[in-house]
Amino acid sequence: MRARAGVVYLVGAGPGDPGLMTMRSLELIASADAIFHDRLIPPGALAGAREDAELVYVGKVPGKPSVPQEEIGKRLIEAAQAGKSVVRLKGGDPFVFGRGGEEGEALRAAGVEFEVVPGVTAGVAASAYAGIPVTHRDDASAVAFVTGHEDPEKEETALDWDALAHFPGTLVFYMGVKRLNDNAAALIAAGRDADEPAAAIERGTMDGQRTAVATLGTLAEAVEREGIGSPALIVVGPVSRDARRLPGWSGGRCTESASSSPAPVRRQAAWPRPFVRLGPR
Ligand SMILES: C[S@@+](CC[C@H](N)C(=O)[O-])C[C@H]1O[C@@H](n2cnc3c(N)ncnc32)[C@H](O)[C@@H]1O
């Protein structure tokens, strides 16, 4: 379906692998007059855009100057009010730590029609490509998506470490690398087992994906040693050890921390080697 004039589409582009973009996102990209896009969109995501489409980069790089959120909202509104069909293209899903909610509110307040087009969120896809089923039936009957890095303007943390420590399932932290050490310490102090398996997945679903598997208590050290950086997800829970035995995608690399001592496992790990290098796809 073609993008309609005067409408803003908040579109999820998925976690990085172009093959995980939805048909709806590709149709909208191909027909939009203007596309405002983020940094973390799949390579080639804009290849199908019209030649005369206006392509505007409004991405945020952690720690670097970027277009303020209010300004992005203002520009979306202006473009729609000028009669353009507008795609706001974001990594993953727009409503999962994607600020799509704020943009939708701004559009609604300005009387601009908008639609949300969900995308595949990194918390599920990067985990899957790393071989981690976030709700493996034997290990986790719930999963929580958590921000590992809150808005620096907020004075107090909204994270309830006690509740997270006792959450009966998998914890998936977005934006969690920088504060991994502090967050892991907070979880352990609140009662989560330091020996619980944990993983960090860098560049999930993209070329060069890497996974480090350790324990909650040792993951920060493993991440530091391996030089794992953003974008990366932190997965805490018994399912994390599946990265070693169910590698979901042959383009990735999995490193088991030498200093890790995961909690006793009910199922035997199928990956006896401490370091697994996987072949090309
Ligand atoms: C601002 S949030 C955006 C999340 C996005 N809306 C989603 O649904 O996946 C950015 C964070 O998402 C995670 N992330 C996004 N893409 C990723 C990827 N390909 N691999 C690992 N983590 C990713 C990282 O934790 C990163 O710091």
PDB file of C-alpha atoms and ligand atoms in Angstrom:
ATOM      1  CA  MET A   1       0.000   0.000   0.000  1.00  0.00           C
ATOM      2  CA  ARG A   2       1.356   3.412  -0.986  1.00  0.00           C
ATOM      3  CA  ALA A   3       2.186   6.045   1.608  1.00  0.00           C
ATOM      4  CA  ARG A   4      -0.597   8.650   1.716  1.00  0.00           C
ATOM      5  CA  ALA A   5      -0.073  12.411   1.508  1.00  0.00           C
ATOM      6  CA  GLY A   6      -0.193  14.234   4.840  1.00  0.00           C
ATOM      7  CA  VAL A   7       0.363  11.060   6.858  1.00  0.00           C
ATOM      8  CA  VAL A   8       3.415  10.144   8.962  1.00  0.00           C
ATOM      9  CA  TYR A   9       4.321   6.462   9.201  1.00  0.00           C
ATOM     10  CA  LEU A  10       6.373   5.471  12.245  1.00  0.00           C
ATOM     11  CA  VAL A  11       8.108   2.470  10.737  1.00  0.00           C
ATOM     12  CA  GLY A  12      10.304  -0.170  12.346  1.00  0.00           C
ATOM     13  CA  ALA A  13      13.174  -1.305  10.122  1.00  0.00           C
ATOM     14  CA  GLY A  14      14.173  -4.281  12.258  1.00  0.00           C
ATOM     15  CA  PRO A  15      17.484  -4.945  14.004  1.00  0.00           C
ATOM     16  CA  GLY A  16      19.939  -4.806  11.107  1.00  0.00           C
ATOM     17  CA  ASP A  17      19.564  -7.777   8.769  1.00  0.00           C
ATOM     18  CA  PRO A  18      17.772  -6.327   5.706  1.00  0.00           C
ATOM     19  CA  GLY A  19      15.928  -9.649   5.363  1.00  0.00           C
ATOM     20  CA  LEU A  20      14.069  -8.877   8.573  1.00  0.00           C
ATOM     21  CA  MET A  21      12.420  -5.735   7.192  1.00  0.00           C
ATOM     22  CA  THR A  22       8.667  -6.129   6.797  1.00  0.00           C
ATOM     23  CA  MET A  23       6.901  -5.955   3.435  1.00  0.00           C
ATOM     24  CA  ARG A  24       4.894  -3.025   4.739  1.00  0.00           C
ATOM     25  CA  SER A  25       8.076  -1.080   5.567  1.00  0.00           C
ATOM     26  CA  LEU A  26       9.477  -1.673   2.070  1.00  0.00           C
ATOM     27  CA  GLU A  27       6.227  -0.565   0.409  1.00  0.00           C
ATOM     28  CA  LEU A  28       6.167   2.631   2.433  1.00  0.00           C
ATOM     29  CA  ILE A  29       9.856   3.384   1.813  1.00  0.00           C
ATOM     30  CA  ALA A  30       9.280   2.892  -1.928  1.00  0.00           C
ATOM     31  CA  SER A  31       6.403   5.362  -2.085  1.00  0.00           C
ATOM     32  CA  ALA A  32       7.156   8.068   0.526  1.00  0.00           C
ATOM     33  CA  ASP A  33       7.906  11.690  -0.388  1.00  0.00           C
ATOM     34  CA  ALA A  34      10.172  12.127   2.640  1.00  0.00           C
ATOM     35  CA  ILE A  35      12.037   9.665   4.857  1.00  0.00           C
ATOM     36  CA  PHE A  36      13.487  10.710   8.210  1.00  0.00           C
ATOM     37  CA  HIS A  37      15.788   7.920   9.312  1.00  0.00           C
ATOM     38  CA  ASP A  38      17.871   6.807  12.271  1.00  0.00           C
ATOM     39  CA  ARG A  39      21.434   5.547  12.465  1.00  0.00           C
ATOM     40  CA  LEU A  40      20.613   1.913  13.250  1.00  0.00           C
ATOM     41  CA  ILE A  41      18.737   0.953  10.108  1.00  0.00           C
ATOM     42  CA  PRO A  42      19.722  -2.022   7.944  1.00  0.00           C
ATOM     43  CA  PRO A  43      22.251  -1.478   5.148  1.00  0.00           C
ATOM     44  CA  GLY A  44      20.425  -0.779   1.912  1.00  0.00           C
ATOM     45  CA  ALA A  45      17.179   0.006   3.735  1.00  0.00           C
ATOM     46  CA  LEU A  46      16.736   3.152   1.657  1.00  0.00           C
ATOM     47  CA  ALA A  47      17.757   1.562  -1.650  1.00  0.00           C
ATOM     48  CA  GLY A  48      14.143   1.271  -2.761  1.00  0.00           C
ATOM     49  CA  ALA A  49      13.247   4.894  -2.006  1.00  0.00           C
ATOM     50  CA  ARG A  50      12.059   7.082  -4.898  1.00  0.00           C
ATOM     51  CA  GLU A  51      14.816   8.999  -6.634  1.00  0.00           C
ATOM     52  CA  ASP A  52      13.117  12.268  -5.806  1.00  0.00           C
ATOM     53  CA  ALA A  53      12.380  11.343  -2.182  1.00  0.00           C
ATOM     54  CA  GLU A  54      13.811  13.632   0.470  1.00  0.00           C
ATOM     55  CA  LEU A  55      16.113  11.553   2.720  1.00  0.00           C
ATOM     56  CA  VAL A  56      16.838  13.177   6.059  1.00  0.00           C
ATOM     57  CA  TYR A  57      19.225  11.709   8.641  1.00  0.00           C
ATOM     58  CA  VAL A  58      18.088  12.436  12.204  1.00  0.00           C
ATOM     59  CA  GLY A  59      20.020   9.698  14.024  1.00  0.00           C
ATOM     60  CA  LYS A  60      21.515   9.886  17.466  1.00  0.00           C
ATOM     61  CA  VAL A  61      25.040   8.721  18.200  1.00  0.00           C
ATOM     62  CA  PRO A  62      25.592   8.113  21.929  1.00  0.00           C
ATOM     63  CA  GLY A  63      27.595  10.994  23.418  1.00  0.00           C
ATOM     64  CA  LYS A  64      27.592  13.068  20.210  1.00  0.00           C
ATOM     65  CA  PRO A  65      25.476  16.089  19.226  1.00  0.00           C
ATOM     66  CA  SER A  66      22.291  15.123  17.415  1.00  0.00           C
ATOM     67  CA  VAL A  67      18.985  16.583  16.273  1.00  0.00           C
ATOM     68  CA  PRO A  68      16.921  17.131  19.468  1.00  0.00           C
ATOM     69  CA  GLN A  69      13.800  15.003  19.810  1.00  0.00           C
ATOM     70  CA  GLU A  70      11.494  18.049  19.771  1.00  0.00           C
ATOM     71  CA  GLU A  71      13.069  19.213  16.530  1.00  0.00           C
ATOM     72  CA  ILE A  72      12.459  15.803  14.941  1.00  0.00           C
ATOM     73  CA  GLY A  73       8.790  15.985  15.931  1.00  0.00           C
ATOM     74  CA  LYS A  74       8.556  19.511  14.533  1.00  0.00           C
ATOM     75  CA  ARG A  75      10.072  18.494  11.203  1.00  0.00           C
ATOM     76  CA  LEU A  76       7.752  15.507  10.845  1.00  0.00           C
ATOM     77  CA  ILE A  77       4.754  17.745  11.495  1.00  0.00           C
ATOM     78  CA  GLU A  78       5.929  20.388   9.005  1.00  0.00           C
ATOM     79  CA  ALA A  79       6.529  17.779   6.293  1.00  0.00           C
ATOM     80  CA  ALA A  80       3.088  16.212   6.771  1.00  0.00           C
ATOM     81  CA  GLN A  81       1.368  19.608   6.908  1.00  0.00           C
ATOM     82  CA  ALA A  82       3.100  20.478   3.621  1.00  0.00           C
ATOM     83  CA  GLY A  83       1.164  17.570   2.104  1.00  0.00           C
ATOM     84  CA  LYS A  84       4.014  15.061   1.966  1.00  0.00           C
ATOM     85  CA  SER A  85       3.789  11.374   2.702  1.00  0.00           C
ATOM     86  CA  VAL A  86       6.363  10.853   5.446  1.00  0.00           C
ATOM     87  CA  VAL A  87       8.175   7.775   6.693  1.00  0.00           C
ATOM     88  CA  ARG A  88       9.941   7.997  10.050  1.00  0.00           C
ATOM     89  CA  LEU A  89      12.252   4.987   9.848  1.00  0.00           C
ATOM     90  CA  LYS A  90      13.677   3.571  13.060  1.00  0.00           C
ATOM     91  CA  GLY A  91      15.790   0.595  14.048  1.00  0.00           C
ATOM     92  CA  GLY A  92      13.934  -2.366  15.527  1.00  0.00           C
ATOM     93  CA  ASP A  93      10.406  -1.534  16.592  1.00  0.00           C
ATOM     94  CA  PRO A  94       9.353   2.117  16.947  1.00  0.00           C
ATOM     95  CA  PHE A  95       7.560   1.529  20.244  1.00  0.00           C
ATOM     96  CA  VAL A  96      10.303  -0.494  21.950  1.00  0.00           C
ATOM     97  CA  PHE A  97      12.803   2.037  23.335  1.00  0.00           C
ATOM     98  CA  GLY A  98      12.422   3.822  20.012  1.00  0.00           C
ATOM     99  CA  ARG A  99      10.759   7.069  21.140  1.00  0.00           C
ATOM    100  CA  GLY A 100       7.930   6.316  18.730  1.00  0.00           C
ATOM    101  CA  GLY A 101       5.469   6.982  21.536  1.00  0.00           C
ATOM    102  CA  GLU A 102       6.721  10.545  21.972  1.00  0.00           C
ATOM    103  CA  GLU A 103       6.658  11.189  18.250  1.00  0.00           C
ATOM    104  CA  GLY A 104       3.139   9.787  17.991  1.00  0.00           C
ATOM    105  CA  GLU A 105       2.000  12.081  20.821  1.00  0.00           C
ATOM    106  CA  ALA A 106       3.533  15.124  19.132  1.00  0.00           C
ATOM    107  CA  LEU A 107       1.850  14.227  15.824  1.00  0.00           C
ATOM    108  CA  ARG A 108      -1.492  13.657  17.511  1.00  0.00           C
ATOM    109  CA  ALA A 109      -1.254  16.959  19.402  1.00  0.00           C
ATOM    110  CA  ALA A 110      -0.616  18.722  16.083  1.00  0.00           C
ATOM    111  CA  GLY A 111      -3.588  16.963  14.462  1.00  0.00           C
ATOM    112  CA  VAL A 112      -1.368  15.032  12.041  1.00  0.00           C
ATOM    113  CA  GLU A 113      -2.549  11.568  11.053  1.00  0.00           C
ATOM    114  CA  PHE A 114      -0.023   8.814  11.739  1.00  0.00           C
ATOM    115  CA  GLU A 115       0.294   5.063  11.587  1.00  0.00           C
ATOM    116  CA  VAL A 116       2.652   2.717  13.417  1.00  0.00           C
ATOM    117  CA  VAL A 117       4.296  -0.061  11.456  1.00  0.00           C
ATOM    118  CA  PRO A 118       5.882  -2.470  13.948  1.00  0.00           C
ATOM    119  CA  GLY A 119       9.349  -3.830  13.306  1.00  0.00           C
ATOM    120  CA  VAL A 120      11.262  -6.831  14.588  1.00  0.00           C
ATOM    121  CA  THR A 121      12.796  -5.720  17.864  1.00  0.00           C
ATOM    122  CA  ALA A 122      16.457  -6.407  18.658  1.00  0.00           C
ATOM    123  CA  GLY A 123      15.622  -7.991  22.006  1.00  0.00           C
ATOM    124  CA  VAL A 124      14.027 -10.924  20.257  1.00  0.00           C
ATOM    125  CA  ALA A 125      15.923 -11.005  16.938  1.00  0.00           C
ATOM    126  CA  ALA A 126      19.490 -10.455  18.133  1.00  0.00           C
ATOM    127  CA  SER A 127      18.891 -13.042  20.849  1.00  0.00           C
ATOM    128  CA  ALA A 128      17.500 -15.494  18.298  1.00  0.00           C
ATOM    129  CA  TYR A 129      20.437 -14.994  15.920  1.00  0.00           C
ATOM    130  CA  ALA A 130      22.728 -15.652  18.880  1.00  0.00           C
ATOM    131  CA  GLY A 131      20.860 -18.901  19.519  1.00  0.00           C
ATOM    132  CA  ILE A 132      19.035 -17.639  22.600  1.00  0.00           C
ATOM    133  CA  PRO A 133      15.299 -18.433  22.768  1.00  0.00           C
ATOM    134  CA  VAL A 134      14.275 -15.758  25.278  1.00  0.00           C
ATOM    135  CA  THR A 135      11.442 -17.923  26.603  1.00  0.00           C
ATOM    136  CA  HIS A 136      12.769 -21.470  26.312  1.00  0.00           C
ATOM    137  CA  ARG A 137      10.049 -23.594  27.885  1.00  0.00           C
ATOM    138  CA  ASP A 138      12.431 -25.289  30.327  1.00  0.00           C
ATOM    139  CA  ASP A 139      14.021 -22.099  31.550  1.00  0.00           C
ATOM    140  CA  ALA A 140      11.862 -18.988  31.314  1.00  0.00           C
ATOM    141  CA  SER A 141       8.130 -18.423  31.240  1.00  0.00           C
ATOM    142  CA  ALA A 142       8.489 -14.637  31.088  1.00  0.00           C
ATOM    143  CA  VAL A 143      10.756 -12.066  29.507  1.00  0.00           C
ATOM    144  CA  ALA A 144      11.259  -8.424  30.488  1.00  0.00           C
ATOM    145  CA  PHE A 145      12.656  -5.736  28.212  1.00  0.00           C
ATOM    146  CA  VAL A 146      14.568  -3.264  30.347  1.00  0.00           C
ATOM    147  CA  THR A 147      16.479  -0.086  29.601  1.00  0.00           C
ATOM    148  CA  GLY A 148      20.044  -0.287  30.843  1.00  0.00           C
ATOM    149  CA  HIS A 149      20.624   3.383  30.393  1.00  0.00           C
ATOM    150  CA  GLU A 150      17.970   5.753  31.539  1.00  0.00           C
ATOM    151  CA  ASP A 151      17.342   9.281  30.416  1.00  0.00           C
ATOM    152  CA  PRO A 152      20.222  11.251  32.011  1.00  0.00           C
ATOM    153  CA  GLU A 153      17.764  14.092  32.679  1.00  0.00           C
ATOM    154  CA  LYS A 154      15.784  11.897  35.056  1.00  0.00           C
ATOM    155  CA  GLU A 155      16.873  12.561  38.625  1.00  0.00           C
ATOM    156  CA  GLU A 156      15.917   9.201  40.043  1.00  0.00           C
ATOM    157  CA  THR A 157      16.125   5.775  38.518  1.00  0.00           C
ATOM    158  CA  ALA A 158      12.747   4.299  37.684  1.00  0.00           C
ATOM    159  CA  LEU A 159      14.236   0.821  37.664  1.00  0.00           C
ATOM    160  CA  ASP A 160      13.096  -1.331  40.529  1.00  0.00           C
ATOM    161  CA  TRP A 161      16.182  -3.502  41.062  1.00  0.00           C
ATOM    162  CA  ASP A 162      14.446  -5.569  43.690  1.00  0.00           C
ATOM    163  CA  ALA A 163      11.625  -6.460  41.291  1.00  0.00           C
ATOM    164  CA  LEU A 164      14.084  -7.129  38.465  1.00  0.00           C
ATOM    165  CA  ALA A 165      16.265  -9.316  40.682  1.00  0.00           C
ATOM    166  CA  HIS A 166      13.213 -11.418  41.546  1.00  0.00           C
ATOM    167  CA  PHE A 167      11.653 -11.359  38.084  1.00  0.00           C
ATOM    168  CA  PRO A 168      10.862 -14.989  37.237  1.00  0.00           C
ATOM    169  CA  GLY A 169      12.304 -15.042  33.756  1.00  0.00           C
ATOM    170  CA  THR A 170      14.753 -13.591  31.254  1.00  0.00           C
ATOM    171  CA  LEU A 171      15.911  -9.977  31.500  1.00  0.00           C
ATOM    172  CA  VAL A 172      16.882  -8.308  28.238  1.00  0.00           C
ATOM    173  CA  PHE A 173      18.675  -4.995  28.677  1.00  0.00           C
ATOM    174  CA  TYR A 174      18.730  -2.515  25.807  1.00  0.00           C
ATOM    175  CA  MET A 175      21.407   0.218  25.919  1.00  0.00           C
ATOM    176  CA  GLY A 176      23.049  -1.759  28.684  1.00  0.00           C
ATOM    177  CA  VAL A 177      26.748  -1.952  27.817  1.00  0.00           C
ATOM    178  CA  LYS A 178      27.946   1.294  29.347  1.00  0.00           C
ATOM    179  CA  ARG A 179      26.359   0.622  32.710  1.00  0.00           C
ATOM    180  CA  LEU A 180      26.759  -3.139  32.661  1.00  0.00           C
ATOM    181  CA  ASN A 181      29.042  -3.243  35.660  1.00  0.00           C
ATOM    182  CA  ASP A 182      26.762  -1.064  37.813  1.00  0.00           C
ATOM    183  CA  ASN A 183      23.576  -2.749  36.646  1.00  0.00           C
ATOM    184  CA  ALA A 184      24.938  -6.251  37.263  1.00  0.00           C
ATOM    185  CA  ALA A 185      26.094  -5.180  40.732  1.00  0.00           C
ATOM    186  CA  ALA A 186      22.655  -3.689  41.467  1.00  0.00           C
ATOM    187  CA  LEU A 187      20.926  -6.902  40.385  1.00  0.00           C
ATOM    188  CA  ILE A 188      23.254  -9.063  42.476  1.00  0.00           C
ATOM    189  CA  ALA A 189      22.916  -6.769  45.498  1.00  0.00           C
ATOM    190  CA  ALA A 190      19.135  -7.082  45.171  1.00  0.00           C
ATOM    191  CA  GLY A 191      19.343 -10.859  45.199  1.00  0.00           C
ATOM    192  CA  ARG A 192      19.905 -12.129  41.644  1.00  0.00           C
ATOM    193  CA  ASP A 193      22.367 -15.019  41.498  1.00  0.00           C
ATOM    194  CA  ALA A 194      25.824 -13.856  40.399  1.00  0.00           C
ATOM    195  CA  ASP A 195      26.358 -17.288  38.808  1.00  0.00           C
ATOM    196  CA  GLU A 196      23.338 -17.006  36.540  1.00  0.00           C
ATOM    197  CA  PRO A 197      24.290 -17.289  32.859  1.00  0.00           C
ATOM    198  CA  ALA A 198      24.358 -13.998  30.971  1.00  0.00           C
ATOM    199  CA  ALA A 199      25.278 -12.938  27.449  1.00  0.00           C
ATOM    200  CA  ALA A 200      26.166  -9.800  25.551  1.00  0.00           C
ATOM    201  CA  ILE A 201      25.247  -9.703  21.857  1.00  0.00           C
ATOM    202  CA  GLU A 202      26.964  -7.066  19.753  1.00  0.00           C
ATOM    203  CA  ARG A 203      25.635  -6.063  16.308  1.00  0.00           C
ATOM    204  CA  GLY A 204      22.903  -8.700  16.495  1.00  0.00           C
ATOM    205  CA  THR A 205      21.715  -9.948  13.060  1.00  0.00           C
ATOM    206  CA  MET A 206      24.354  -7.799  11.326  1.00  0.00           C
ATOM    207  CA  ASP A 207      27.638  -8.790   9.743  1.00  0.00           C
ATOM    208  CA  GLY A 208      30.202  -9.180  12.485  1.00  0.00           C
ATOM    209  CA  GLN A 209      27.693 -10.189  15.146  1.00  0.00           C
ATOM    210  CA  ARG A 210      29.516 -11.344  18.291  1.00  0.00           C
ATOM    211  CA  THR A 211      28.251 -12.951  21.452  1.00  0.00           C
ATOM    212  CA  ALA A 212      30.057 -13.205  24.776  1.00  0.00           C
ATOM    213  CA  VAL A 213      28.657 -15.695  27.256  1.00  0.00           C
ATOM    214  CA  ALA A 214      29.591 -15.583  30.935  1.00  0.00           C
ATOM    215  CA  THR A 215      27.732 -15.205  34.219  1.00  0.00           C
ATOM    216  CA  LEU A 216      25.968 -12.150  35.600  1.00  0.00           C
ATOM    217  CA  GLY A 217      28.933 -11.612  37.918  1.00  0.00           C
ATOM    218  CA  THR A 218      31.595 -11.921  35.203  1.00  0.00           C
ATOM    219  CA  LEU A 219      29.907 -10.566  32.077  1.00  0.00           C
ATOM    220  CA  ALA A 220      31.185  -6.995  32.478  1.00  0.00           C
ATOM    221  CA  GLU A 221      34.738  -8.316  32.617  1.00  0.00           C
ATOM    222  CA  ALA A 222      34.159 -10.493  29.517  1.00  0.00           C
ATOM    223  CA  VAL A 223      32.633  -7.571  27.618  1.00  0.00           C
ATOM    224  CA  GLU A 224      35.603  -5.391  28.510  1.00  0.00           C
ATOM    225  CA  ARG A 225      38.090  -8.050  27.521  1.00  0.00           C
ATOM    226  CA  GLU A 226      36.353  -8.774  24.204  1.00  0.00           C
ATOM    227  CA  GLY A 227      35.865  -5.090  23.457  1.00  0.00           C
ATOM    228  CA  ILE A 228      32.133  -5.527  22.932  1.00  0.00           C
ATOM    229  CA  GLY A 229      30.505  -2.187  22.211  1.00  0.00           C
ATOM    230  CA  SER A 230      27.261  -0.598  21.081  1.00  0.00           C
ATOM    231  CA  PRO A 231      24.842  -1.643  19.746  1.00  0.00           C
ATOM    232  CA  ALA A 232      24.614  -4.560  22.082  1.00  0.00           C
ATOM    233  CA  LEU A 233      22.026  -6.324  24.165  1.00  0.00           C
ATOM    234  CA  ILE A 234      22.550  -7.908  27.550  1.00  0.00           C
ATOM    235  CA  VAL A 235      20.568 -11.062  28.243  1.00  0.00           C
ATOM    236  CA  VAL A 236      20.386 -12.353  31.813  1.00  0.00           C
ATOM    237  CA  GLY A 237      18.912 -15.750  32.525  1.00  0.00           C
ATOM    238  CA  PRO A 238      19.480 -19.477  32.033  1.00  0.00           C
ATOM    239  CA  VAL A 239      18.521 -19.168  28.348  1.00  0.00           C
ATOM    240  CA  SER A 240      21.793 -17.249  27.791  1.00  0.00           C
ATOM    241  CA  ARG A 241      23.796 -20.436  27.870  1.00  0.00           C
ATOM    242  CA  ASP A 242      21.888 -21.605  24.777  1.00  0.00           C
ATOM    243  CA  ALA A 243      24.123 -19.245  22.778  1.00  0.00           C
ATOM    244  CA  ARG A 244      26.723 -21.977  23.083  1.00  0.00           C
ATOM    245  CA  ARG A 245      24.613 -24.856  21.898  1.00  0.00           C
ATOM    246  CA  LEU A 246      21.951 -23.457  19.604  1.00  0.00           C
ATOM    247  CA  PRO A 247      23.821 -20.838  17.566  1.00  0.00           C
ATOM    248  CA  GLY A 248      20.932 -19.580  15.506  1.00  0.00           C
ATOM    249  CA  TRP A 249      22.884 -17.903  12.769  1.00  0.00           C
ATOM    250  CA  SER A 250      26.076 -19.031  11.122  1.00  0.00           C
ATOM    251  CA  GLY A 251      27.330 -15.481  10.565  1.00  0.00           C
ATOM    252  CA  GLY A 252      27.992 -14.881  14.235  1.00  0.00           C
ATOM    253  CA  ARG A 253      30.809 -15.537  16.656  1.00  0.00           C
ATOM    254  CA  CYS A 254      30.380 -16.797  20.183  1.00  0.00           C
ATOM    255  CA  THR A 255      32.951 -16.431  22.937  1.00  0.00           C
ATOM    256  CA  GLU A 256      32.601 -18.142  26.256  1.00  0.00           C
ATOM    257  CA  SER A 257      34.284 -16.291  29.063  1.00  0.00           C
ATOM    258  CA  ALA A 258      37.184 -18.314  30.432  1.00  0.00           C
ATOM    259  CA  SER A 259      36.468 -16.923  33.888  1.00  0.00           C
ATOM    260  CA  SER A 260      32.787 -17.769  33.796  1.00  0.00           C
ATOM    261  CA  SER A 261      31.352 -20.464  35.993  1.00  0.00           C
ATOM    262  CA  PRO A 262      27.700 -20.720  34.980  1.00  0.00           C
ATOM    263  CA  ALA A 263      25.216 -22.203  37.402  1.00  0.00           C
ATOM    264  CA  PRO A 264      24.773 -25.969  37.142  1.00  0.00           C
ATOM    265  CA  VAL A 265      22.901 -26.778  33.965  1.00  0.00           C
ATOM    266  CA  ARG A 266      20.022 -29.150  33.671  1.00  0.00           C
ATOM    267  CA  ARG A 267      20.769 -29.840  30.016  1.00  0.00           C
ATOM    268  CA  GLN A 268      24.223 -30.563  28.706  1.00  0.00           C
ATOM    269  CA  ALA A 269      25.876 -27.909  26.587  1.00  0.00           C
ATOM    270  CA  ALA A 270      26.396 -29.148  23.070  1.00  0.00           C
ATOM    271  CA  TRP A 271      29.368 -26.849  22.509  1.00  0.00           C
ATOM    272  CA  PRO A 272      32.366 -28.370  24.234  1.00  0.00           C
ATOM    273  CA  ARG A 273      34.887 -25.851  22.896  1.00  0.00           C
ATOM    274  CA  PRO A 274      35.380 -22.728  24.982  1.00  0.00           C
ATOM    275  CA  PHE A 275      35.651 -20.636  21.836  1.00  0.00           C
ATOM    276  CA  VAL A 276      33.409 -21.161  18.853  1.00  0.00           C
ATOM    277  CA  ARG A 277      34.157 -19.553  15.535  1.00  0.00           C
ATOM    278  CA  LEU A 278      31.371 -20.053  13.060  1.00  0.00           C
ATOM    279  CA  GLY A 279      31.648 -20.183   9.302  1.00  0.00           C
ATOM    280  CA  PRO A 280      30.088 -17.868   6.736  1.00  0.00           C
ATOM    281  CA  ARG A 281      26.400 -17.962   6.095  1.00  0.00           C
TER     282      ARG A 281
HETATM  283  C1  LIG B   1      17.450   3.261  21.317  1.00  0.00           C
HETATM  284  S1  LIG B   1      17.365   1.523  21.466  1.00  0.00           S
HETATM  285  C2  LIG B   1      16.403   1.119  20.045  1.00  0.00           C
HETATM  286  C3  LIG B   1      15.736  -0.230  20.131  1.00  0.00           C
HETATM  287  C4  LIG B   1      14.916  -0.564  18.906  1.00  0.00           C
HETATM  288  N1  LIG B   1      13.767   0.322  18.803  1.00  0.00           N
HETATM  289  C5  LIG B   1      14.437  -2.005  18.883  1.00  0.00           C
HETATM  290  O1  LIG B   1      13.219  -2.250  18.972  1.00  0.00           O
HETATM  291  O2  LIG B   1      15.265  -2.899  18.745  1.00  0.00           O
HETATM  292  C6  LIG B   1      19.000   1.098  20.952  1.00  0.00           C
HETATM  293  C7  LIG B   1      19.483  -0.155  21.678  1.00  0.00           C
HETATM  294  O3  LIG B   1      18.855  -1.295  21.099  1.00  0.00           O
HETATM  295  C8  LIG B   1      19.756  -2.380  21.111  1.00  0.00           C
HETATM  296  N2  LIG B   1      20.009  -2.791  19.720  1.00  0.00           N
HETATM  297  C9  LIG B   1      19.469  -2.255  18.618  1.00  0.00           C
HETATM  298  N3  LIG B   1      19.883  -2.922  17.521  1.00  0.00           N
HETATM  299  C10 LIG B   1      20.702  -3.890  17.963  1.00  0.00           C
HETATM  300  C11 LIG B   1      21.436  -4.942  17.331  1.00  0.00           C
HETATM  301  N4  LIG B   1      21.393  -5.092  16.017  1.00  0.00           N
HETATM  302  N5  LIG B   1      22.162  -5.766  18.107  1.00  0.00           N
HETATM  303  C12 LIG B   1      22.195  -5.622  19.442  1.00  0.00           C
HETATM  304  N6  LIG B   1      21.522  -4.673  20.098  1.00  0.00           N
HETATM  305  C13 LIG B   1      20.783  -3.822  19.373  1.00  0.00           C
HETATM  306  C14 LIG B   1      21.032  -1.911  21.787  1.00  0.00           C
HETATM  307  O4  LIG B   1      20.921  -2.216  23.158  1.00  0.00           O
HETATM  308  C15 LIG B   1      20.971  -0.420  21.542  1.00  0.00           C
HETATM  309  O5  LIG B   1      21.709   0.282  22.517  1.00  0.00           O
END
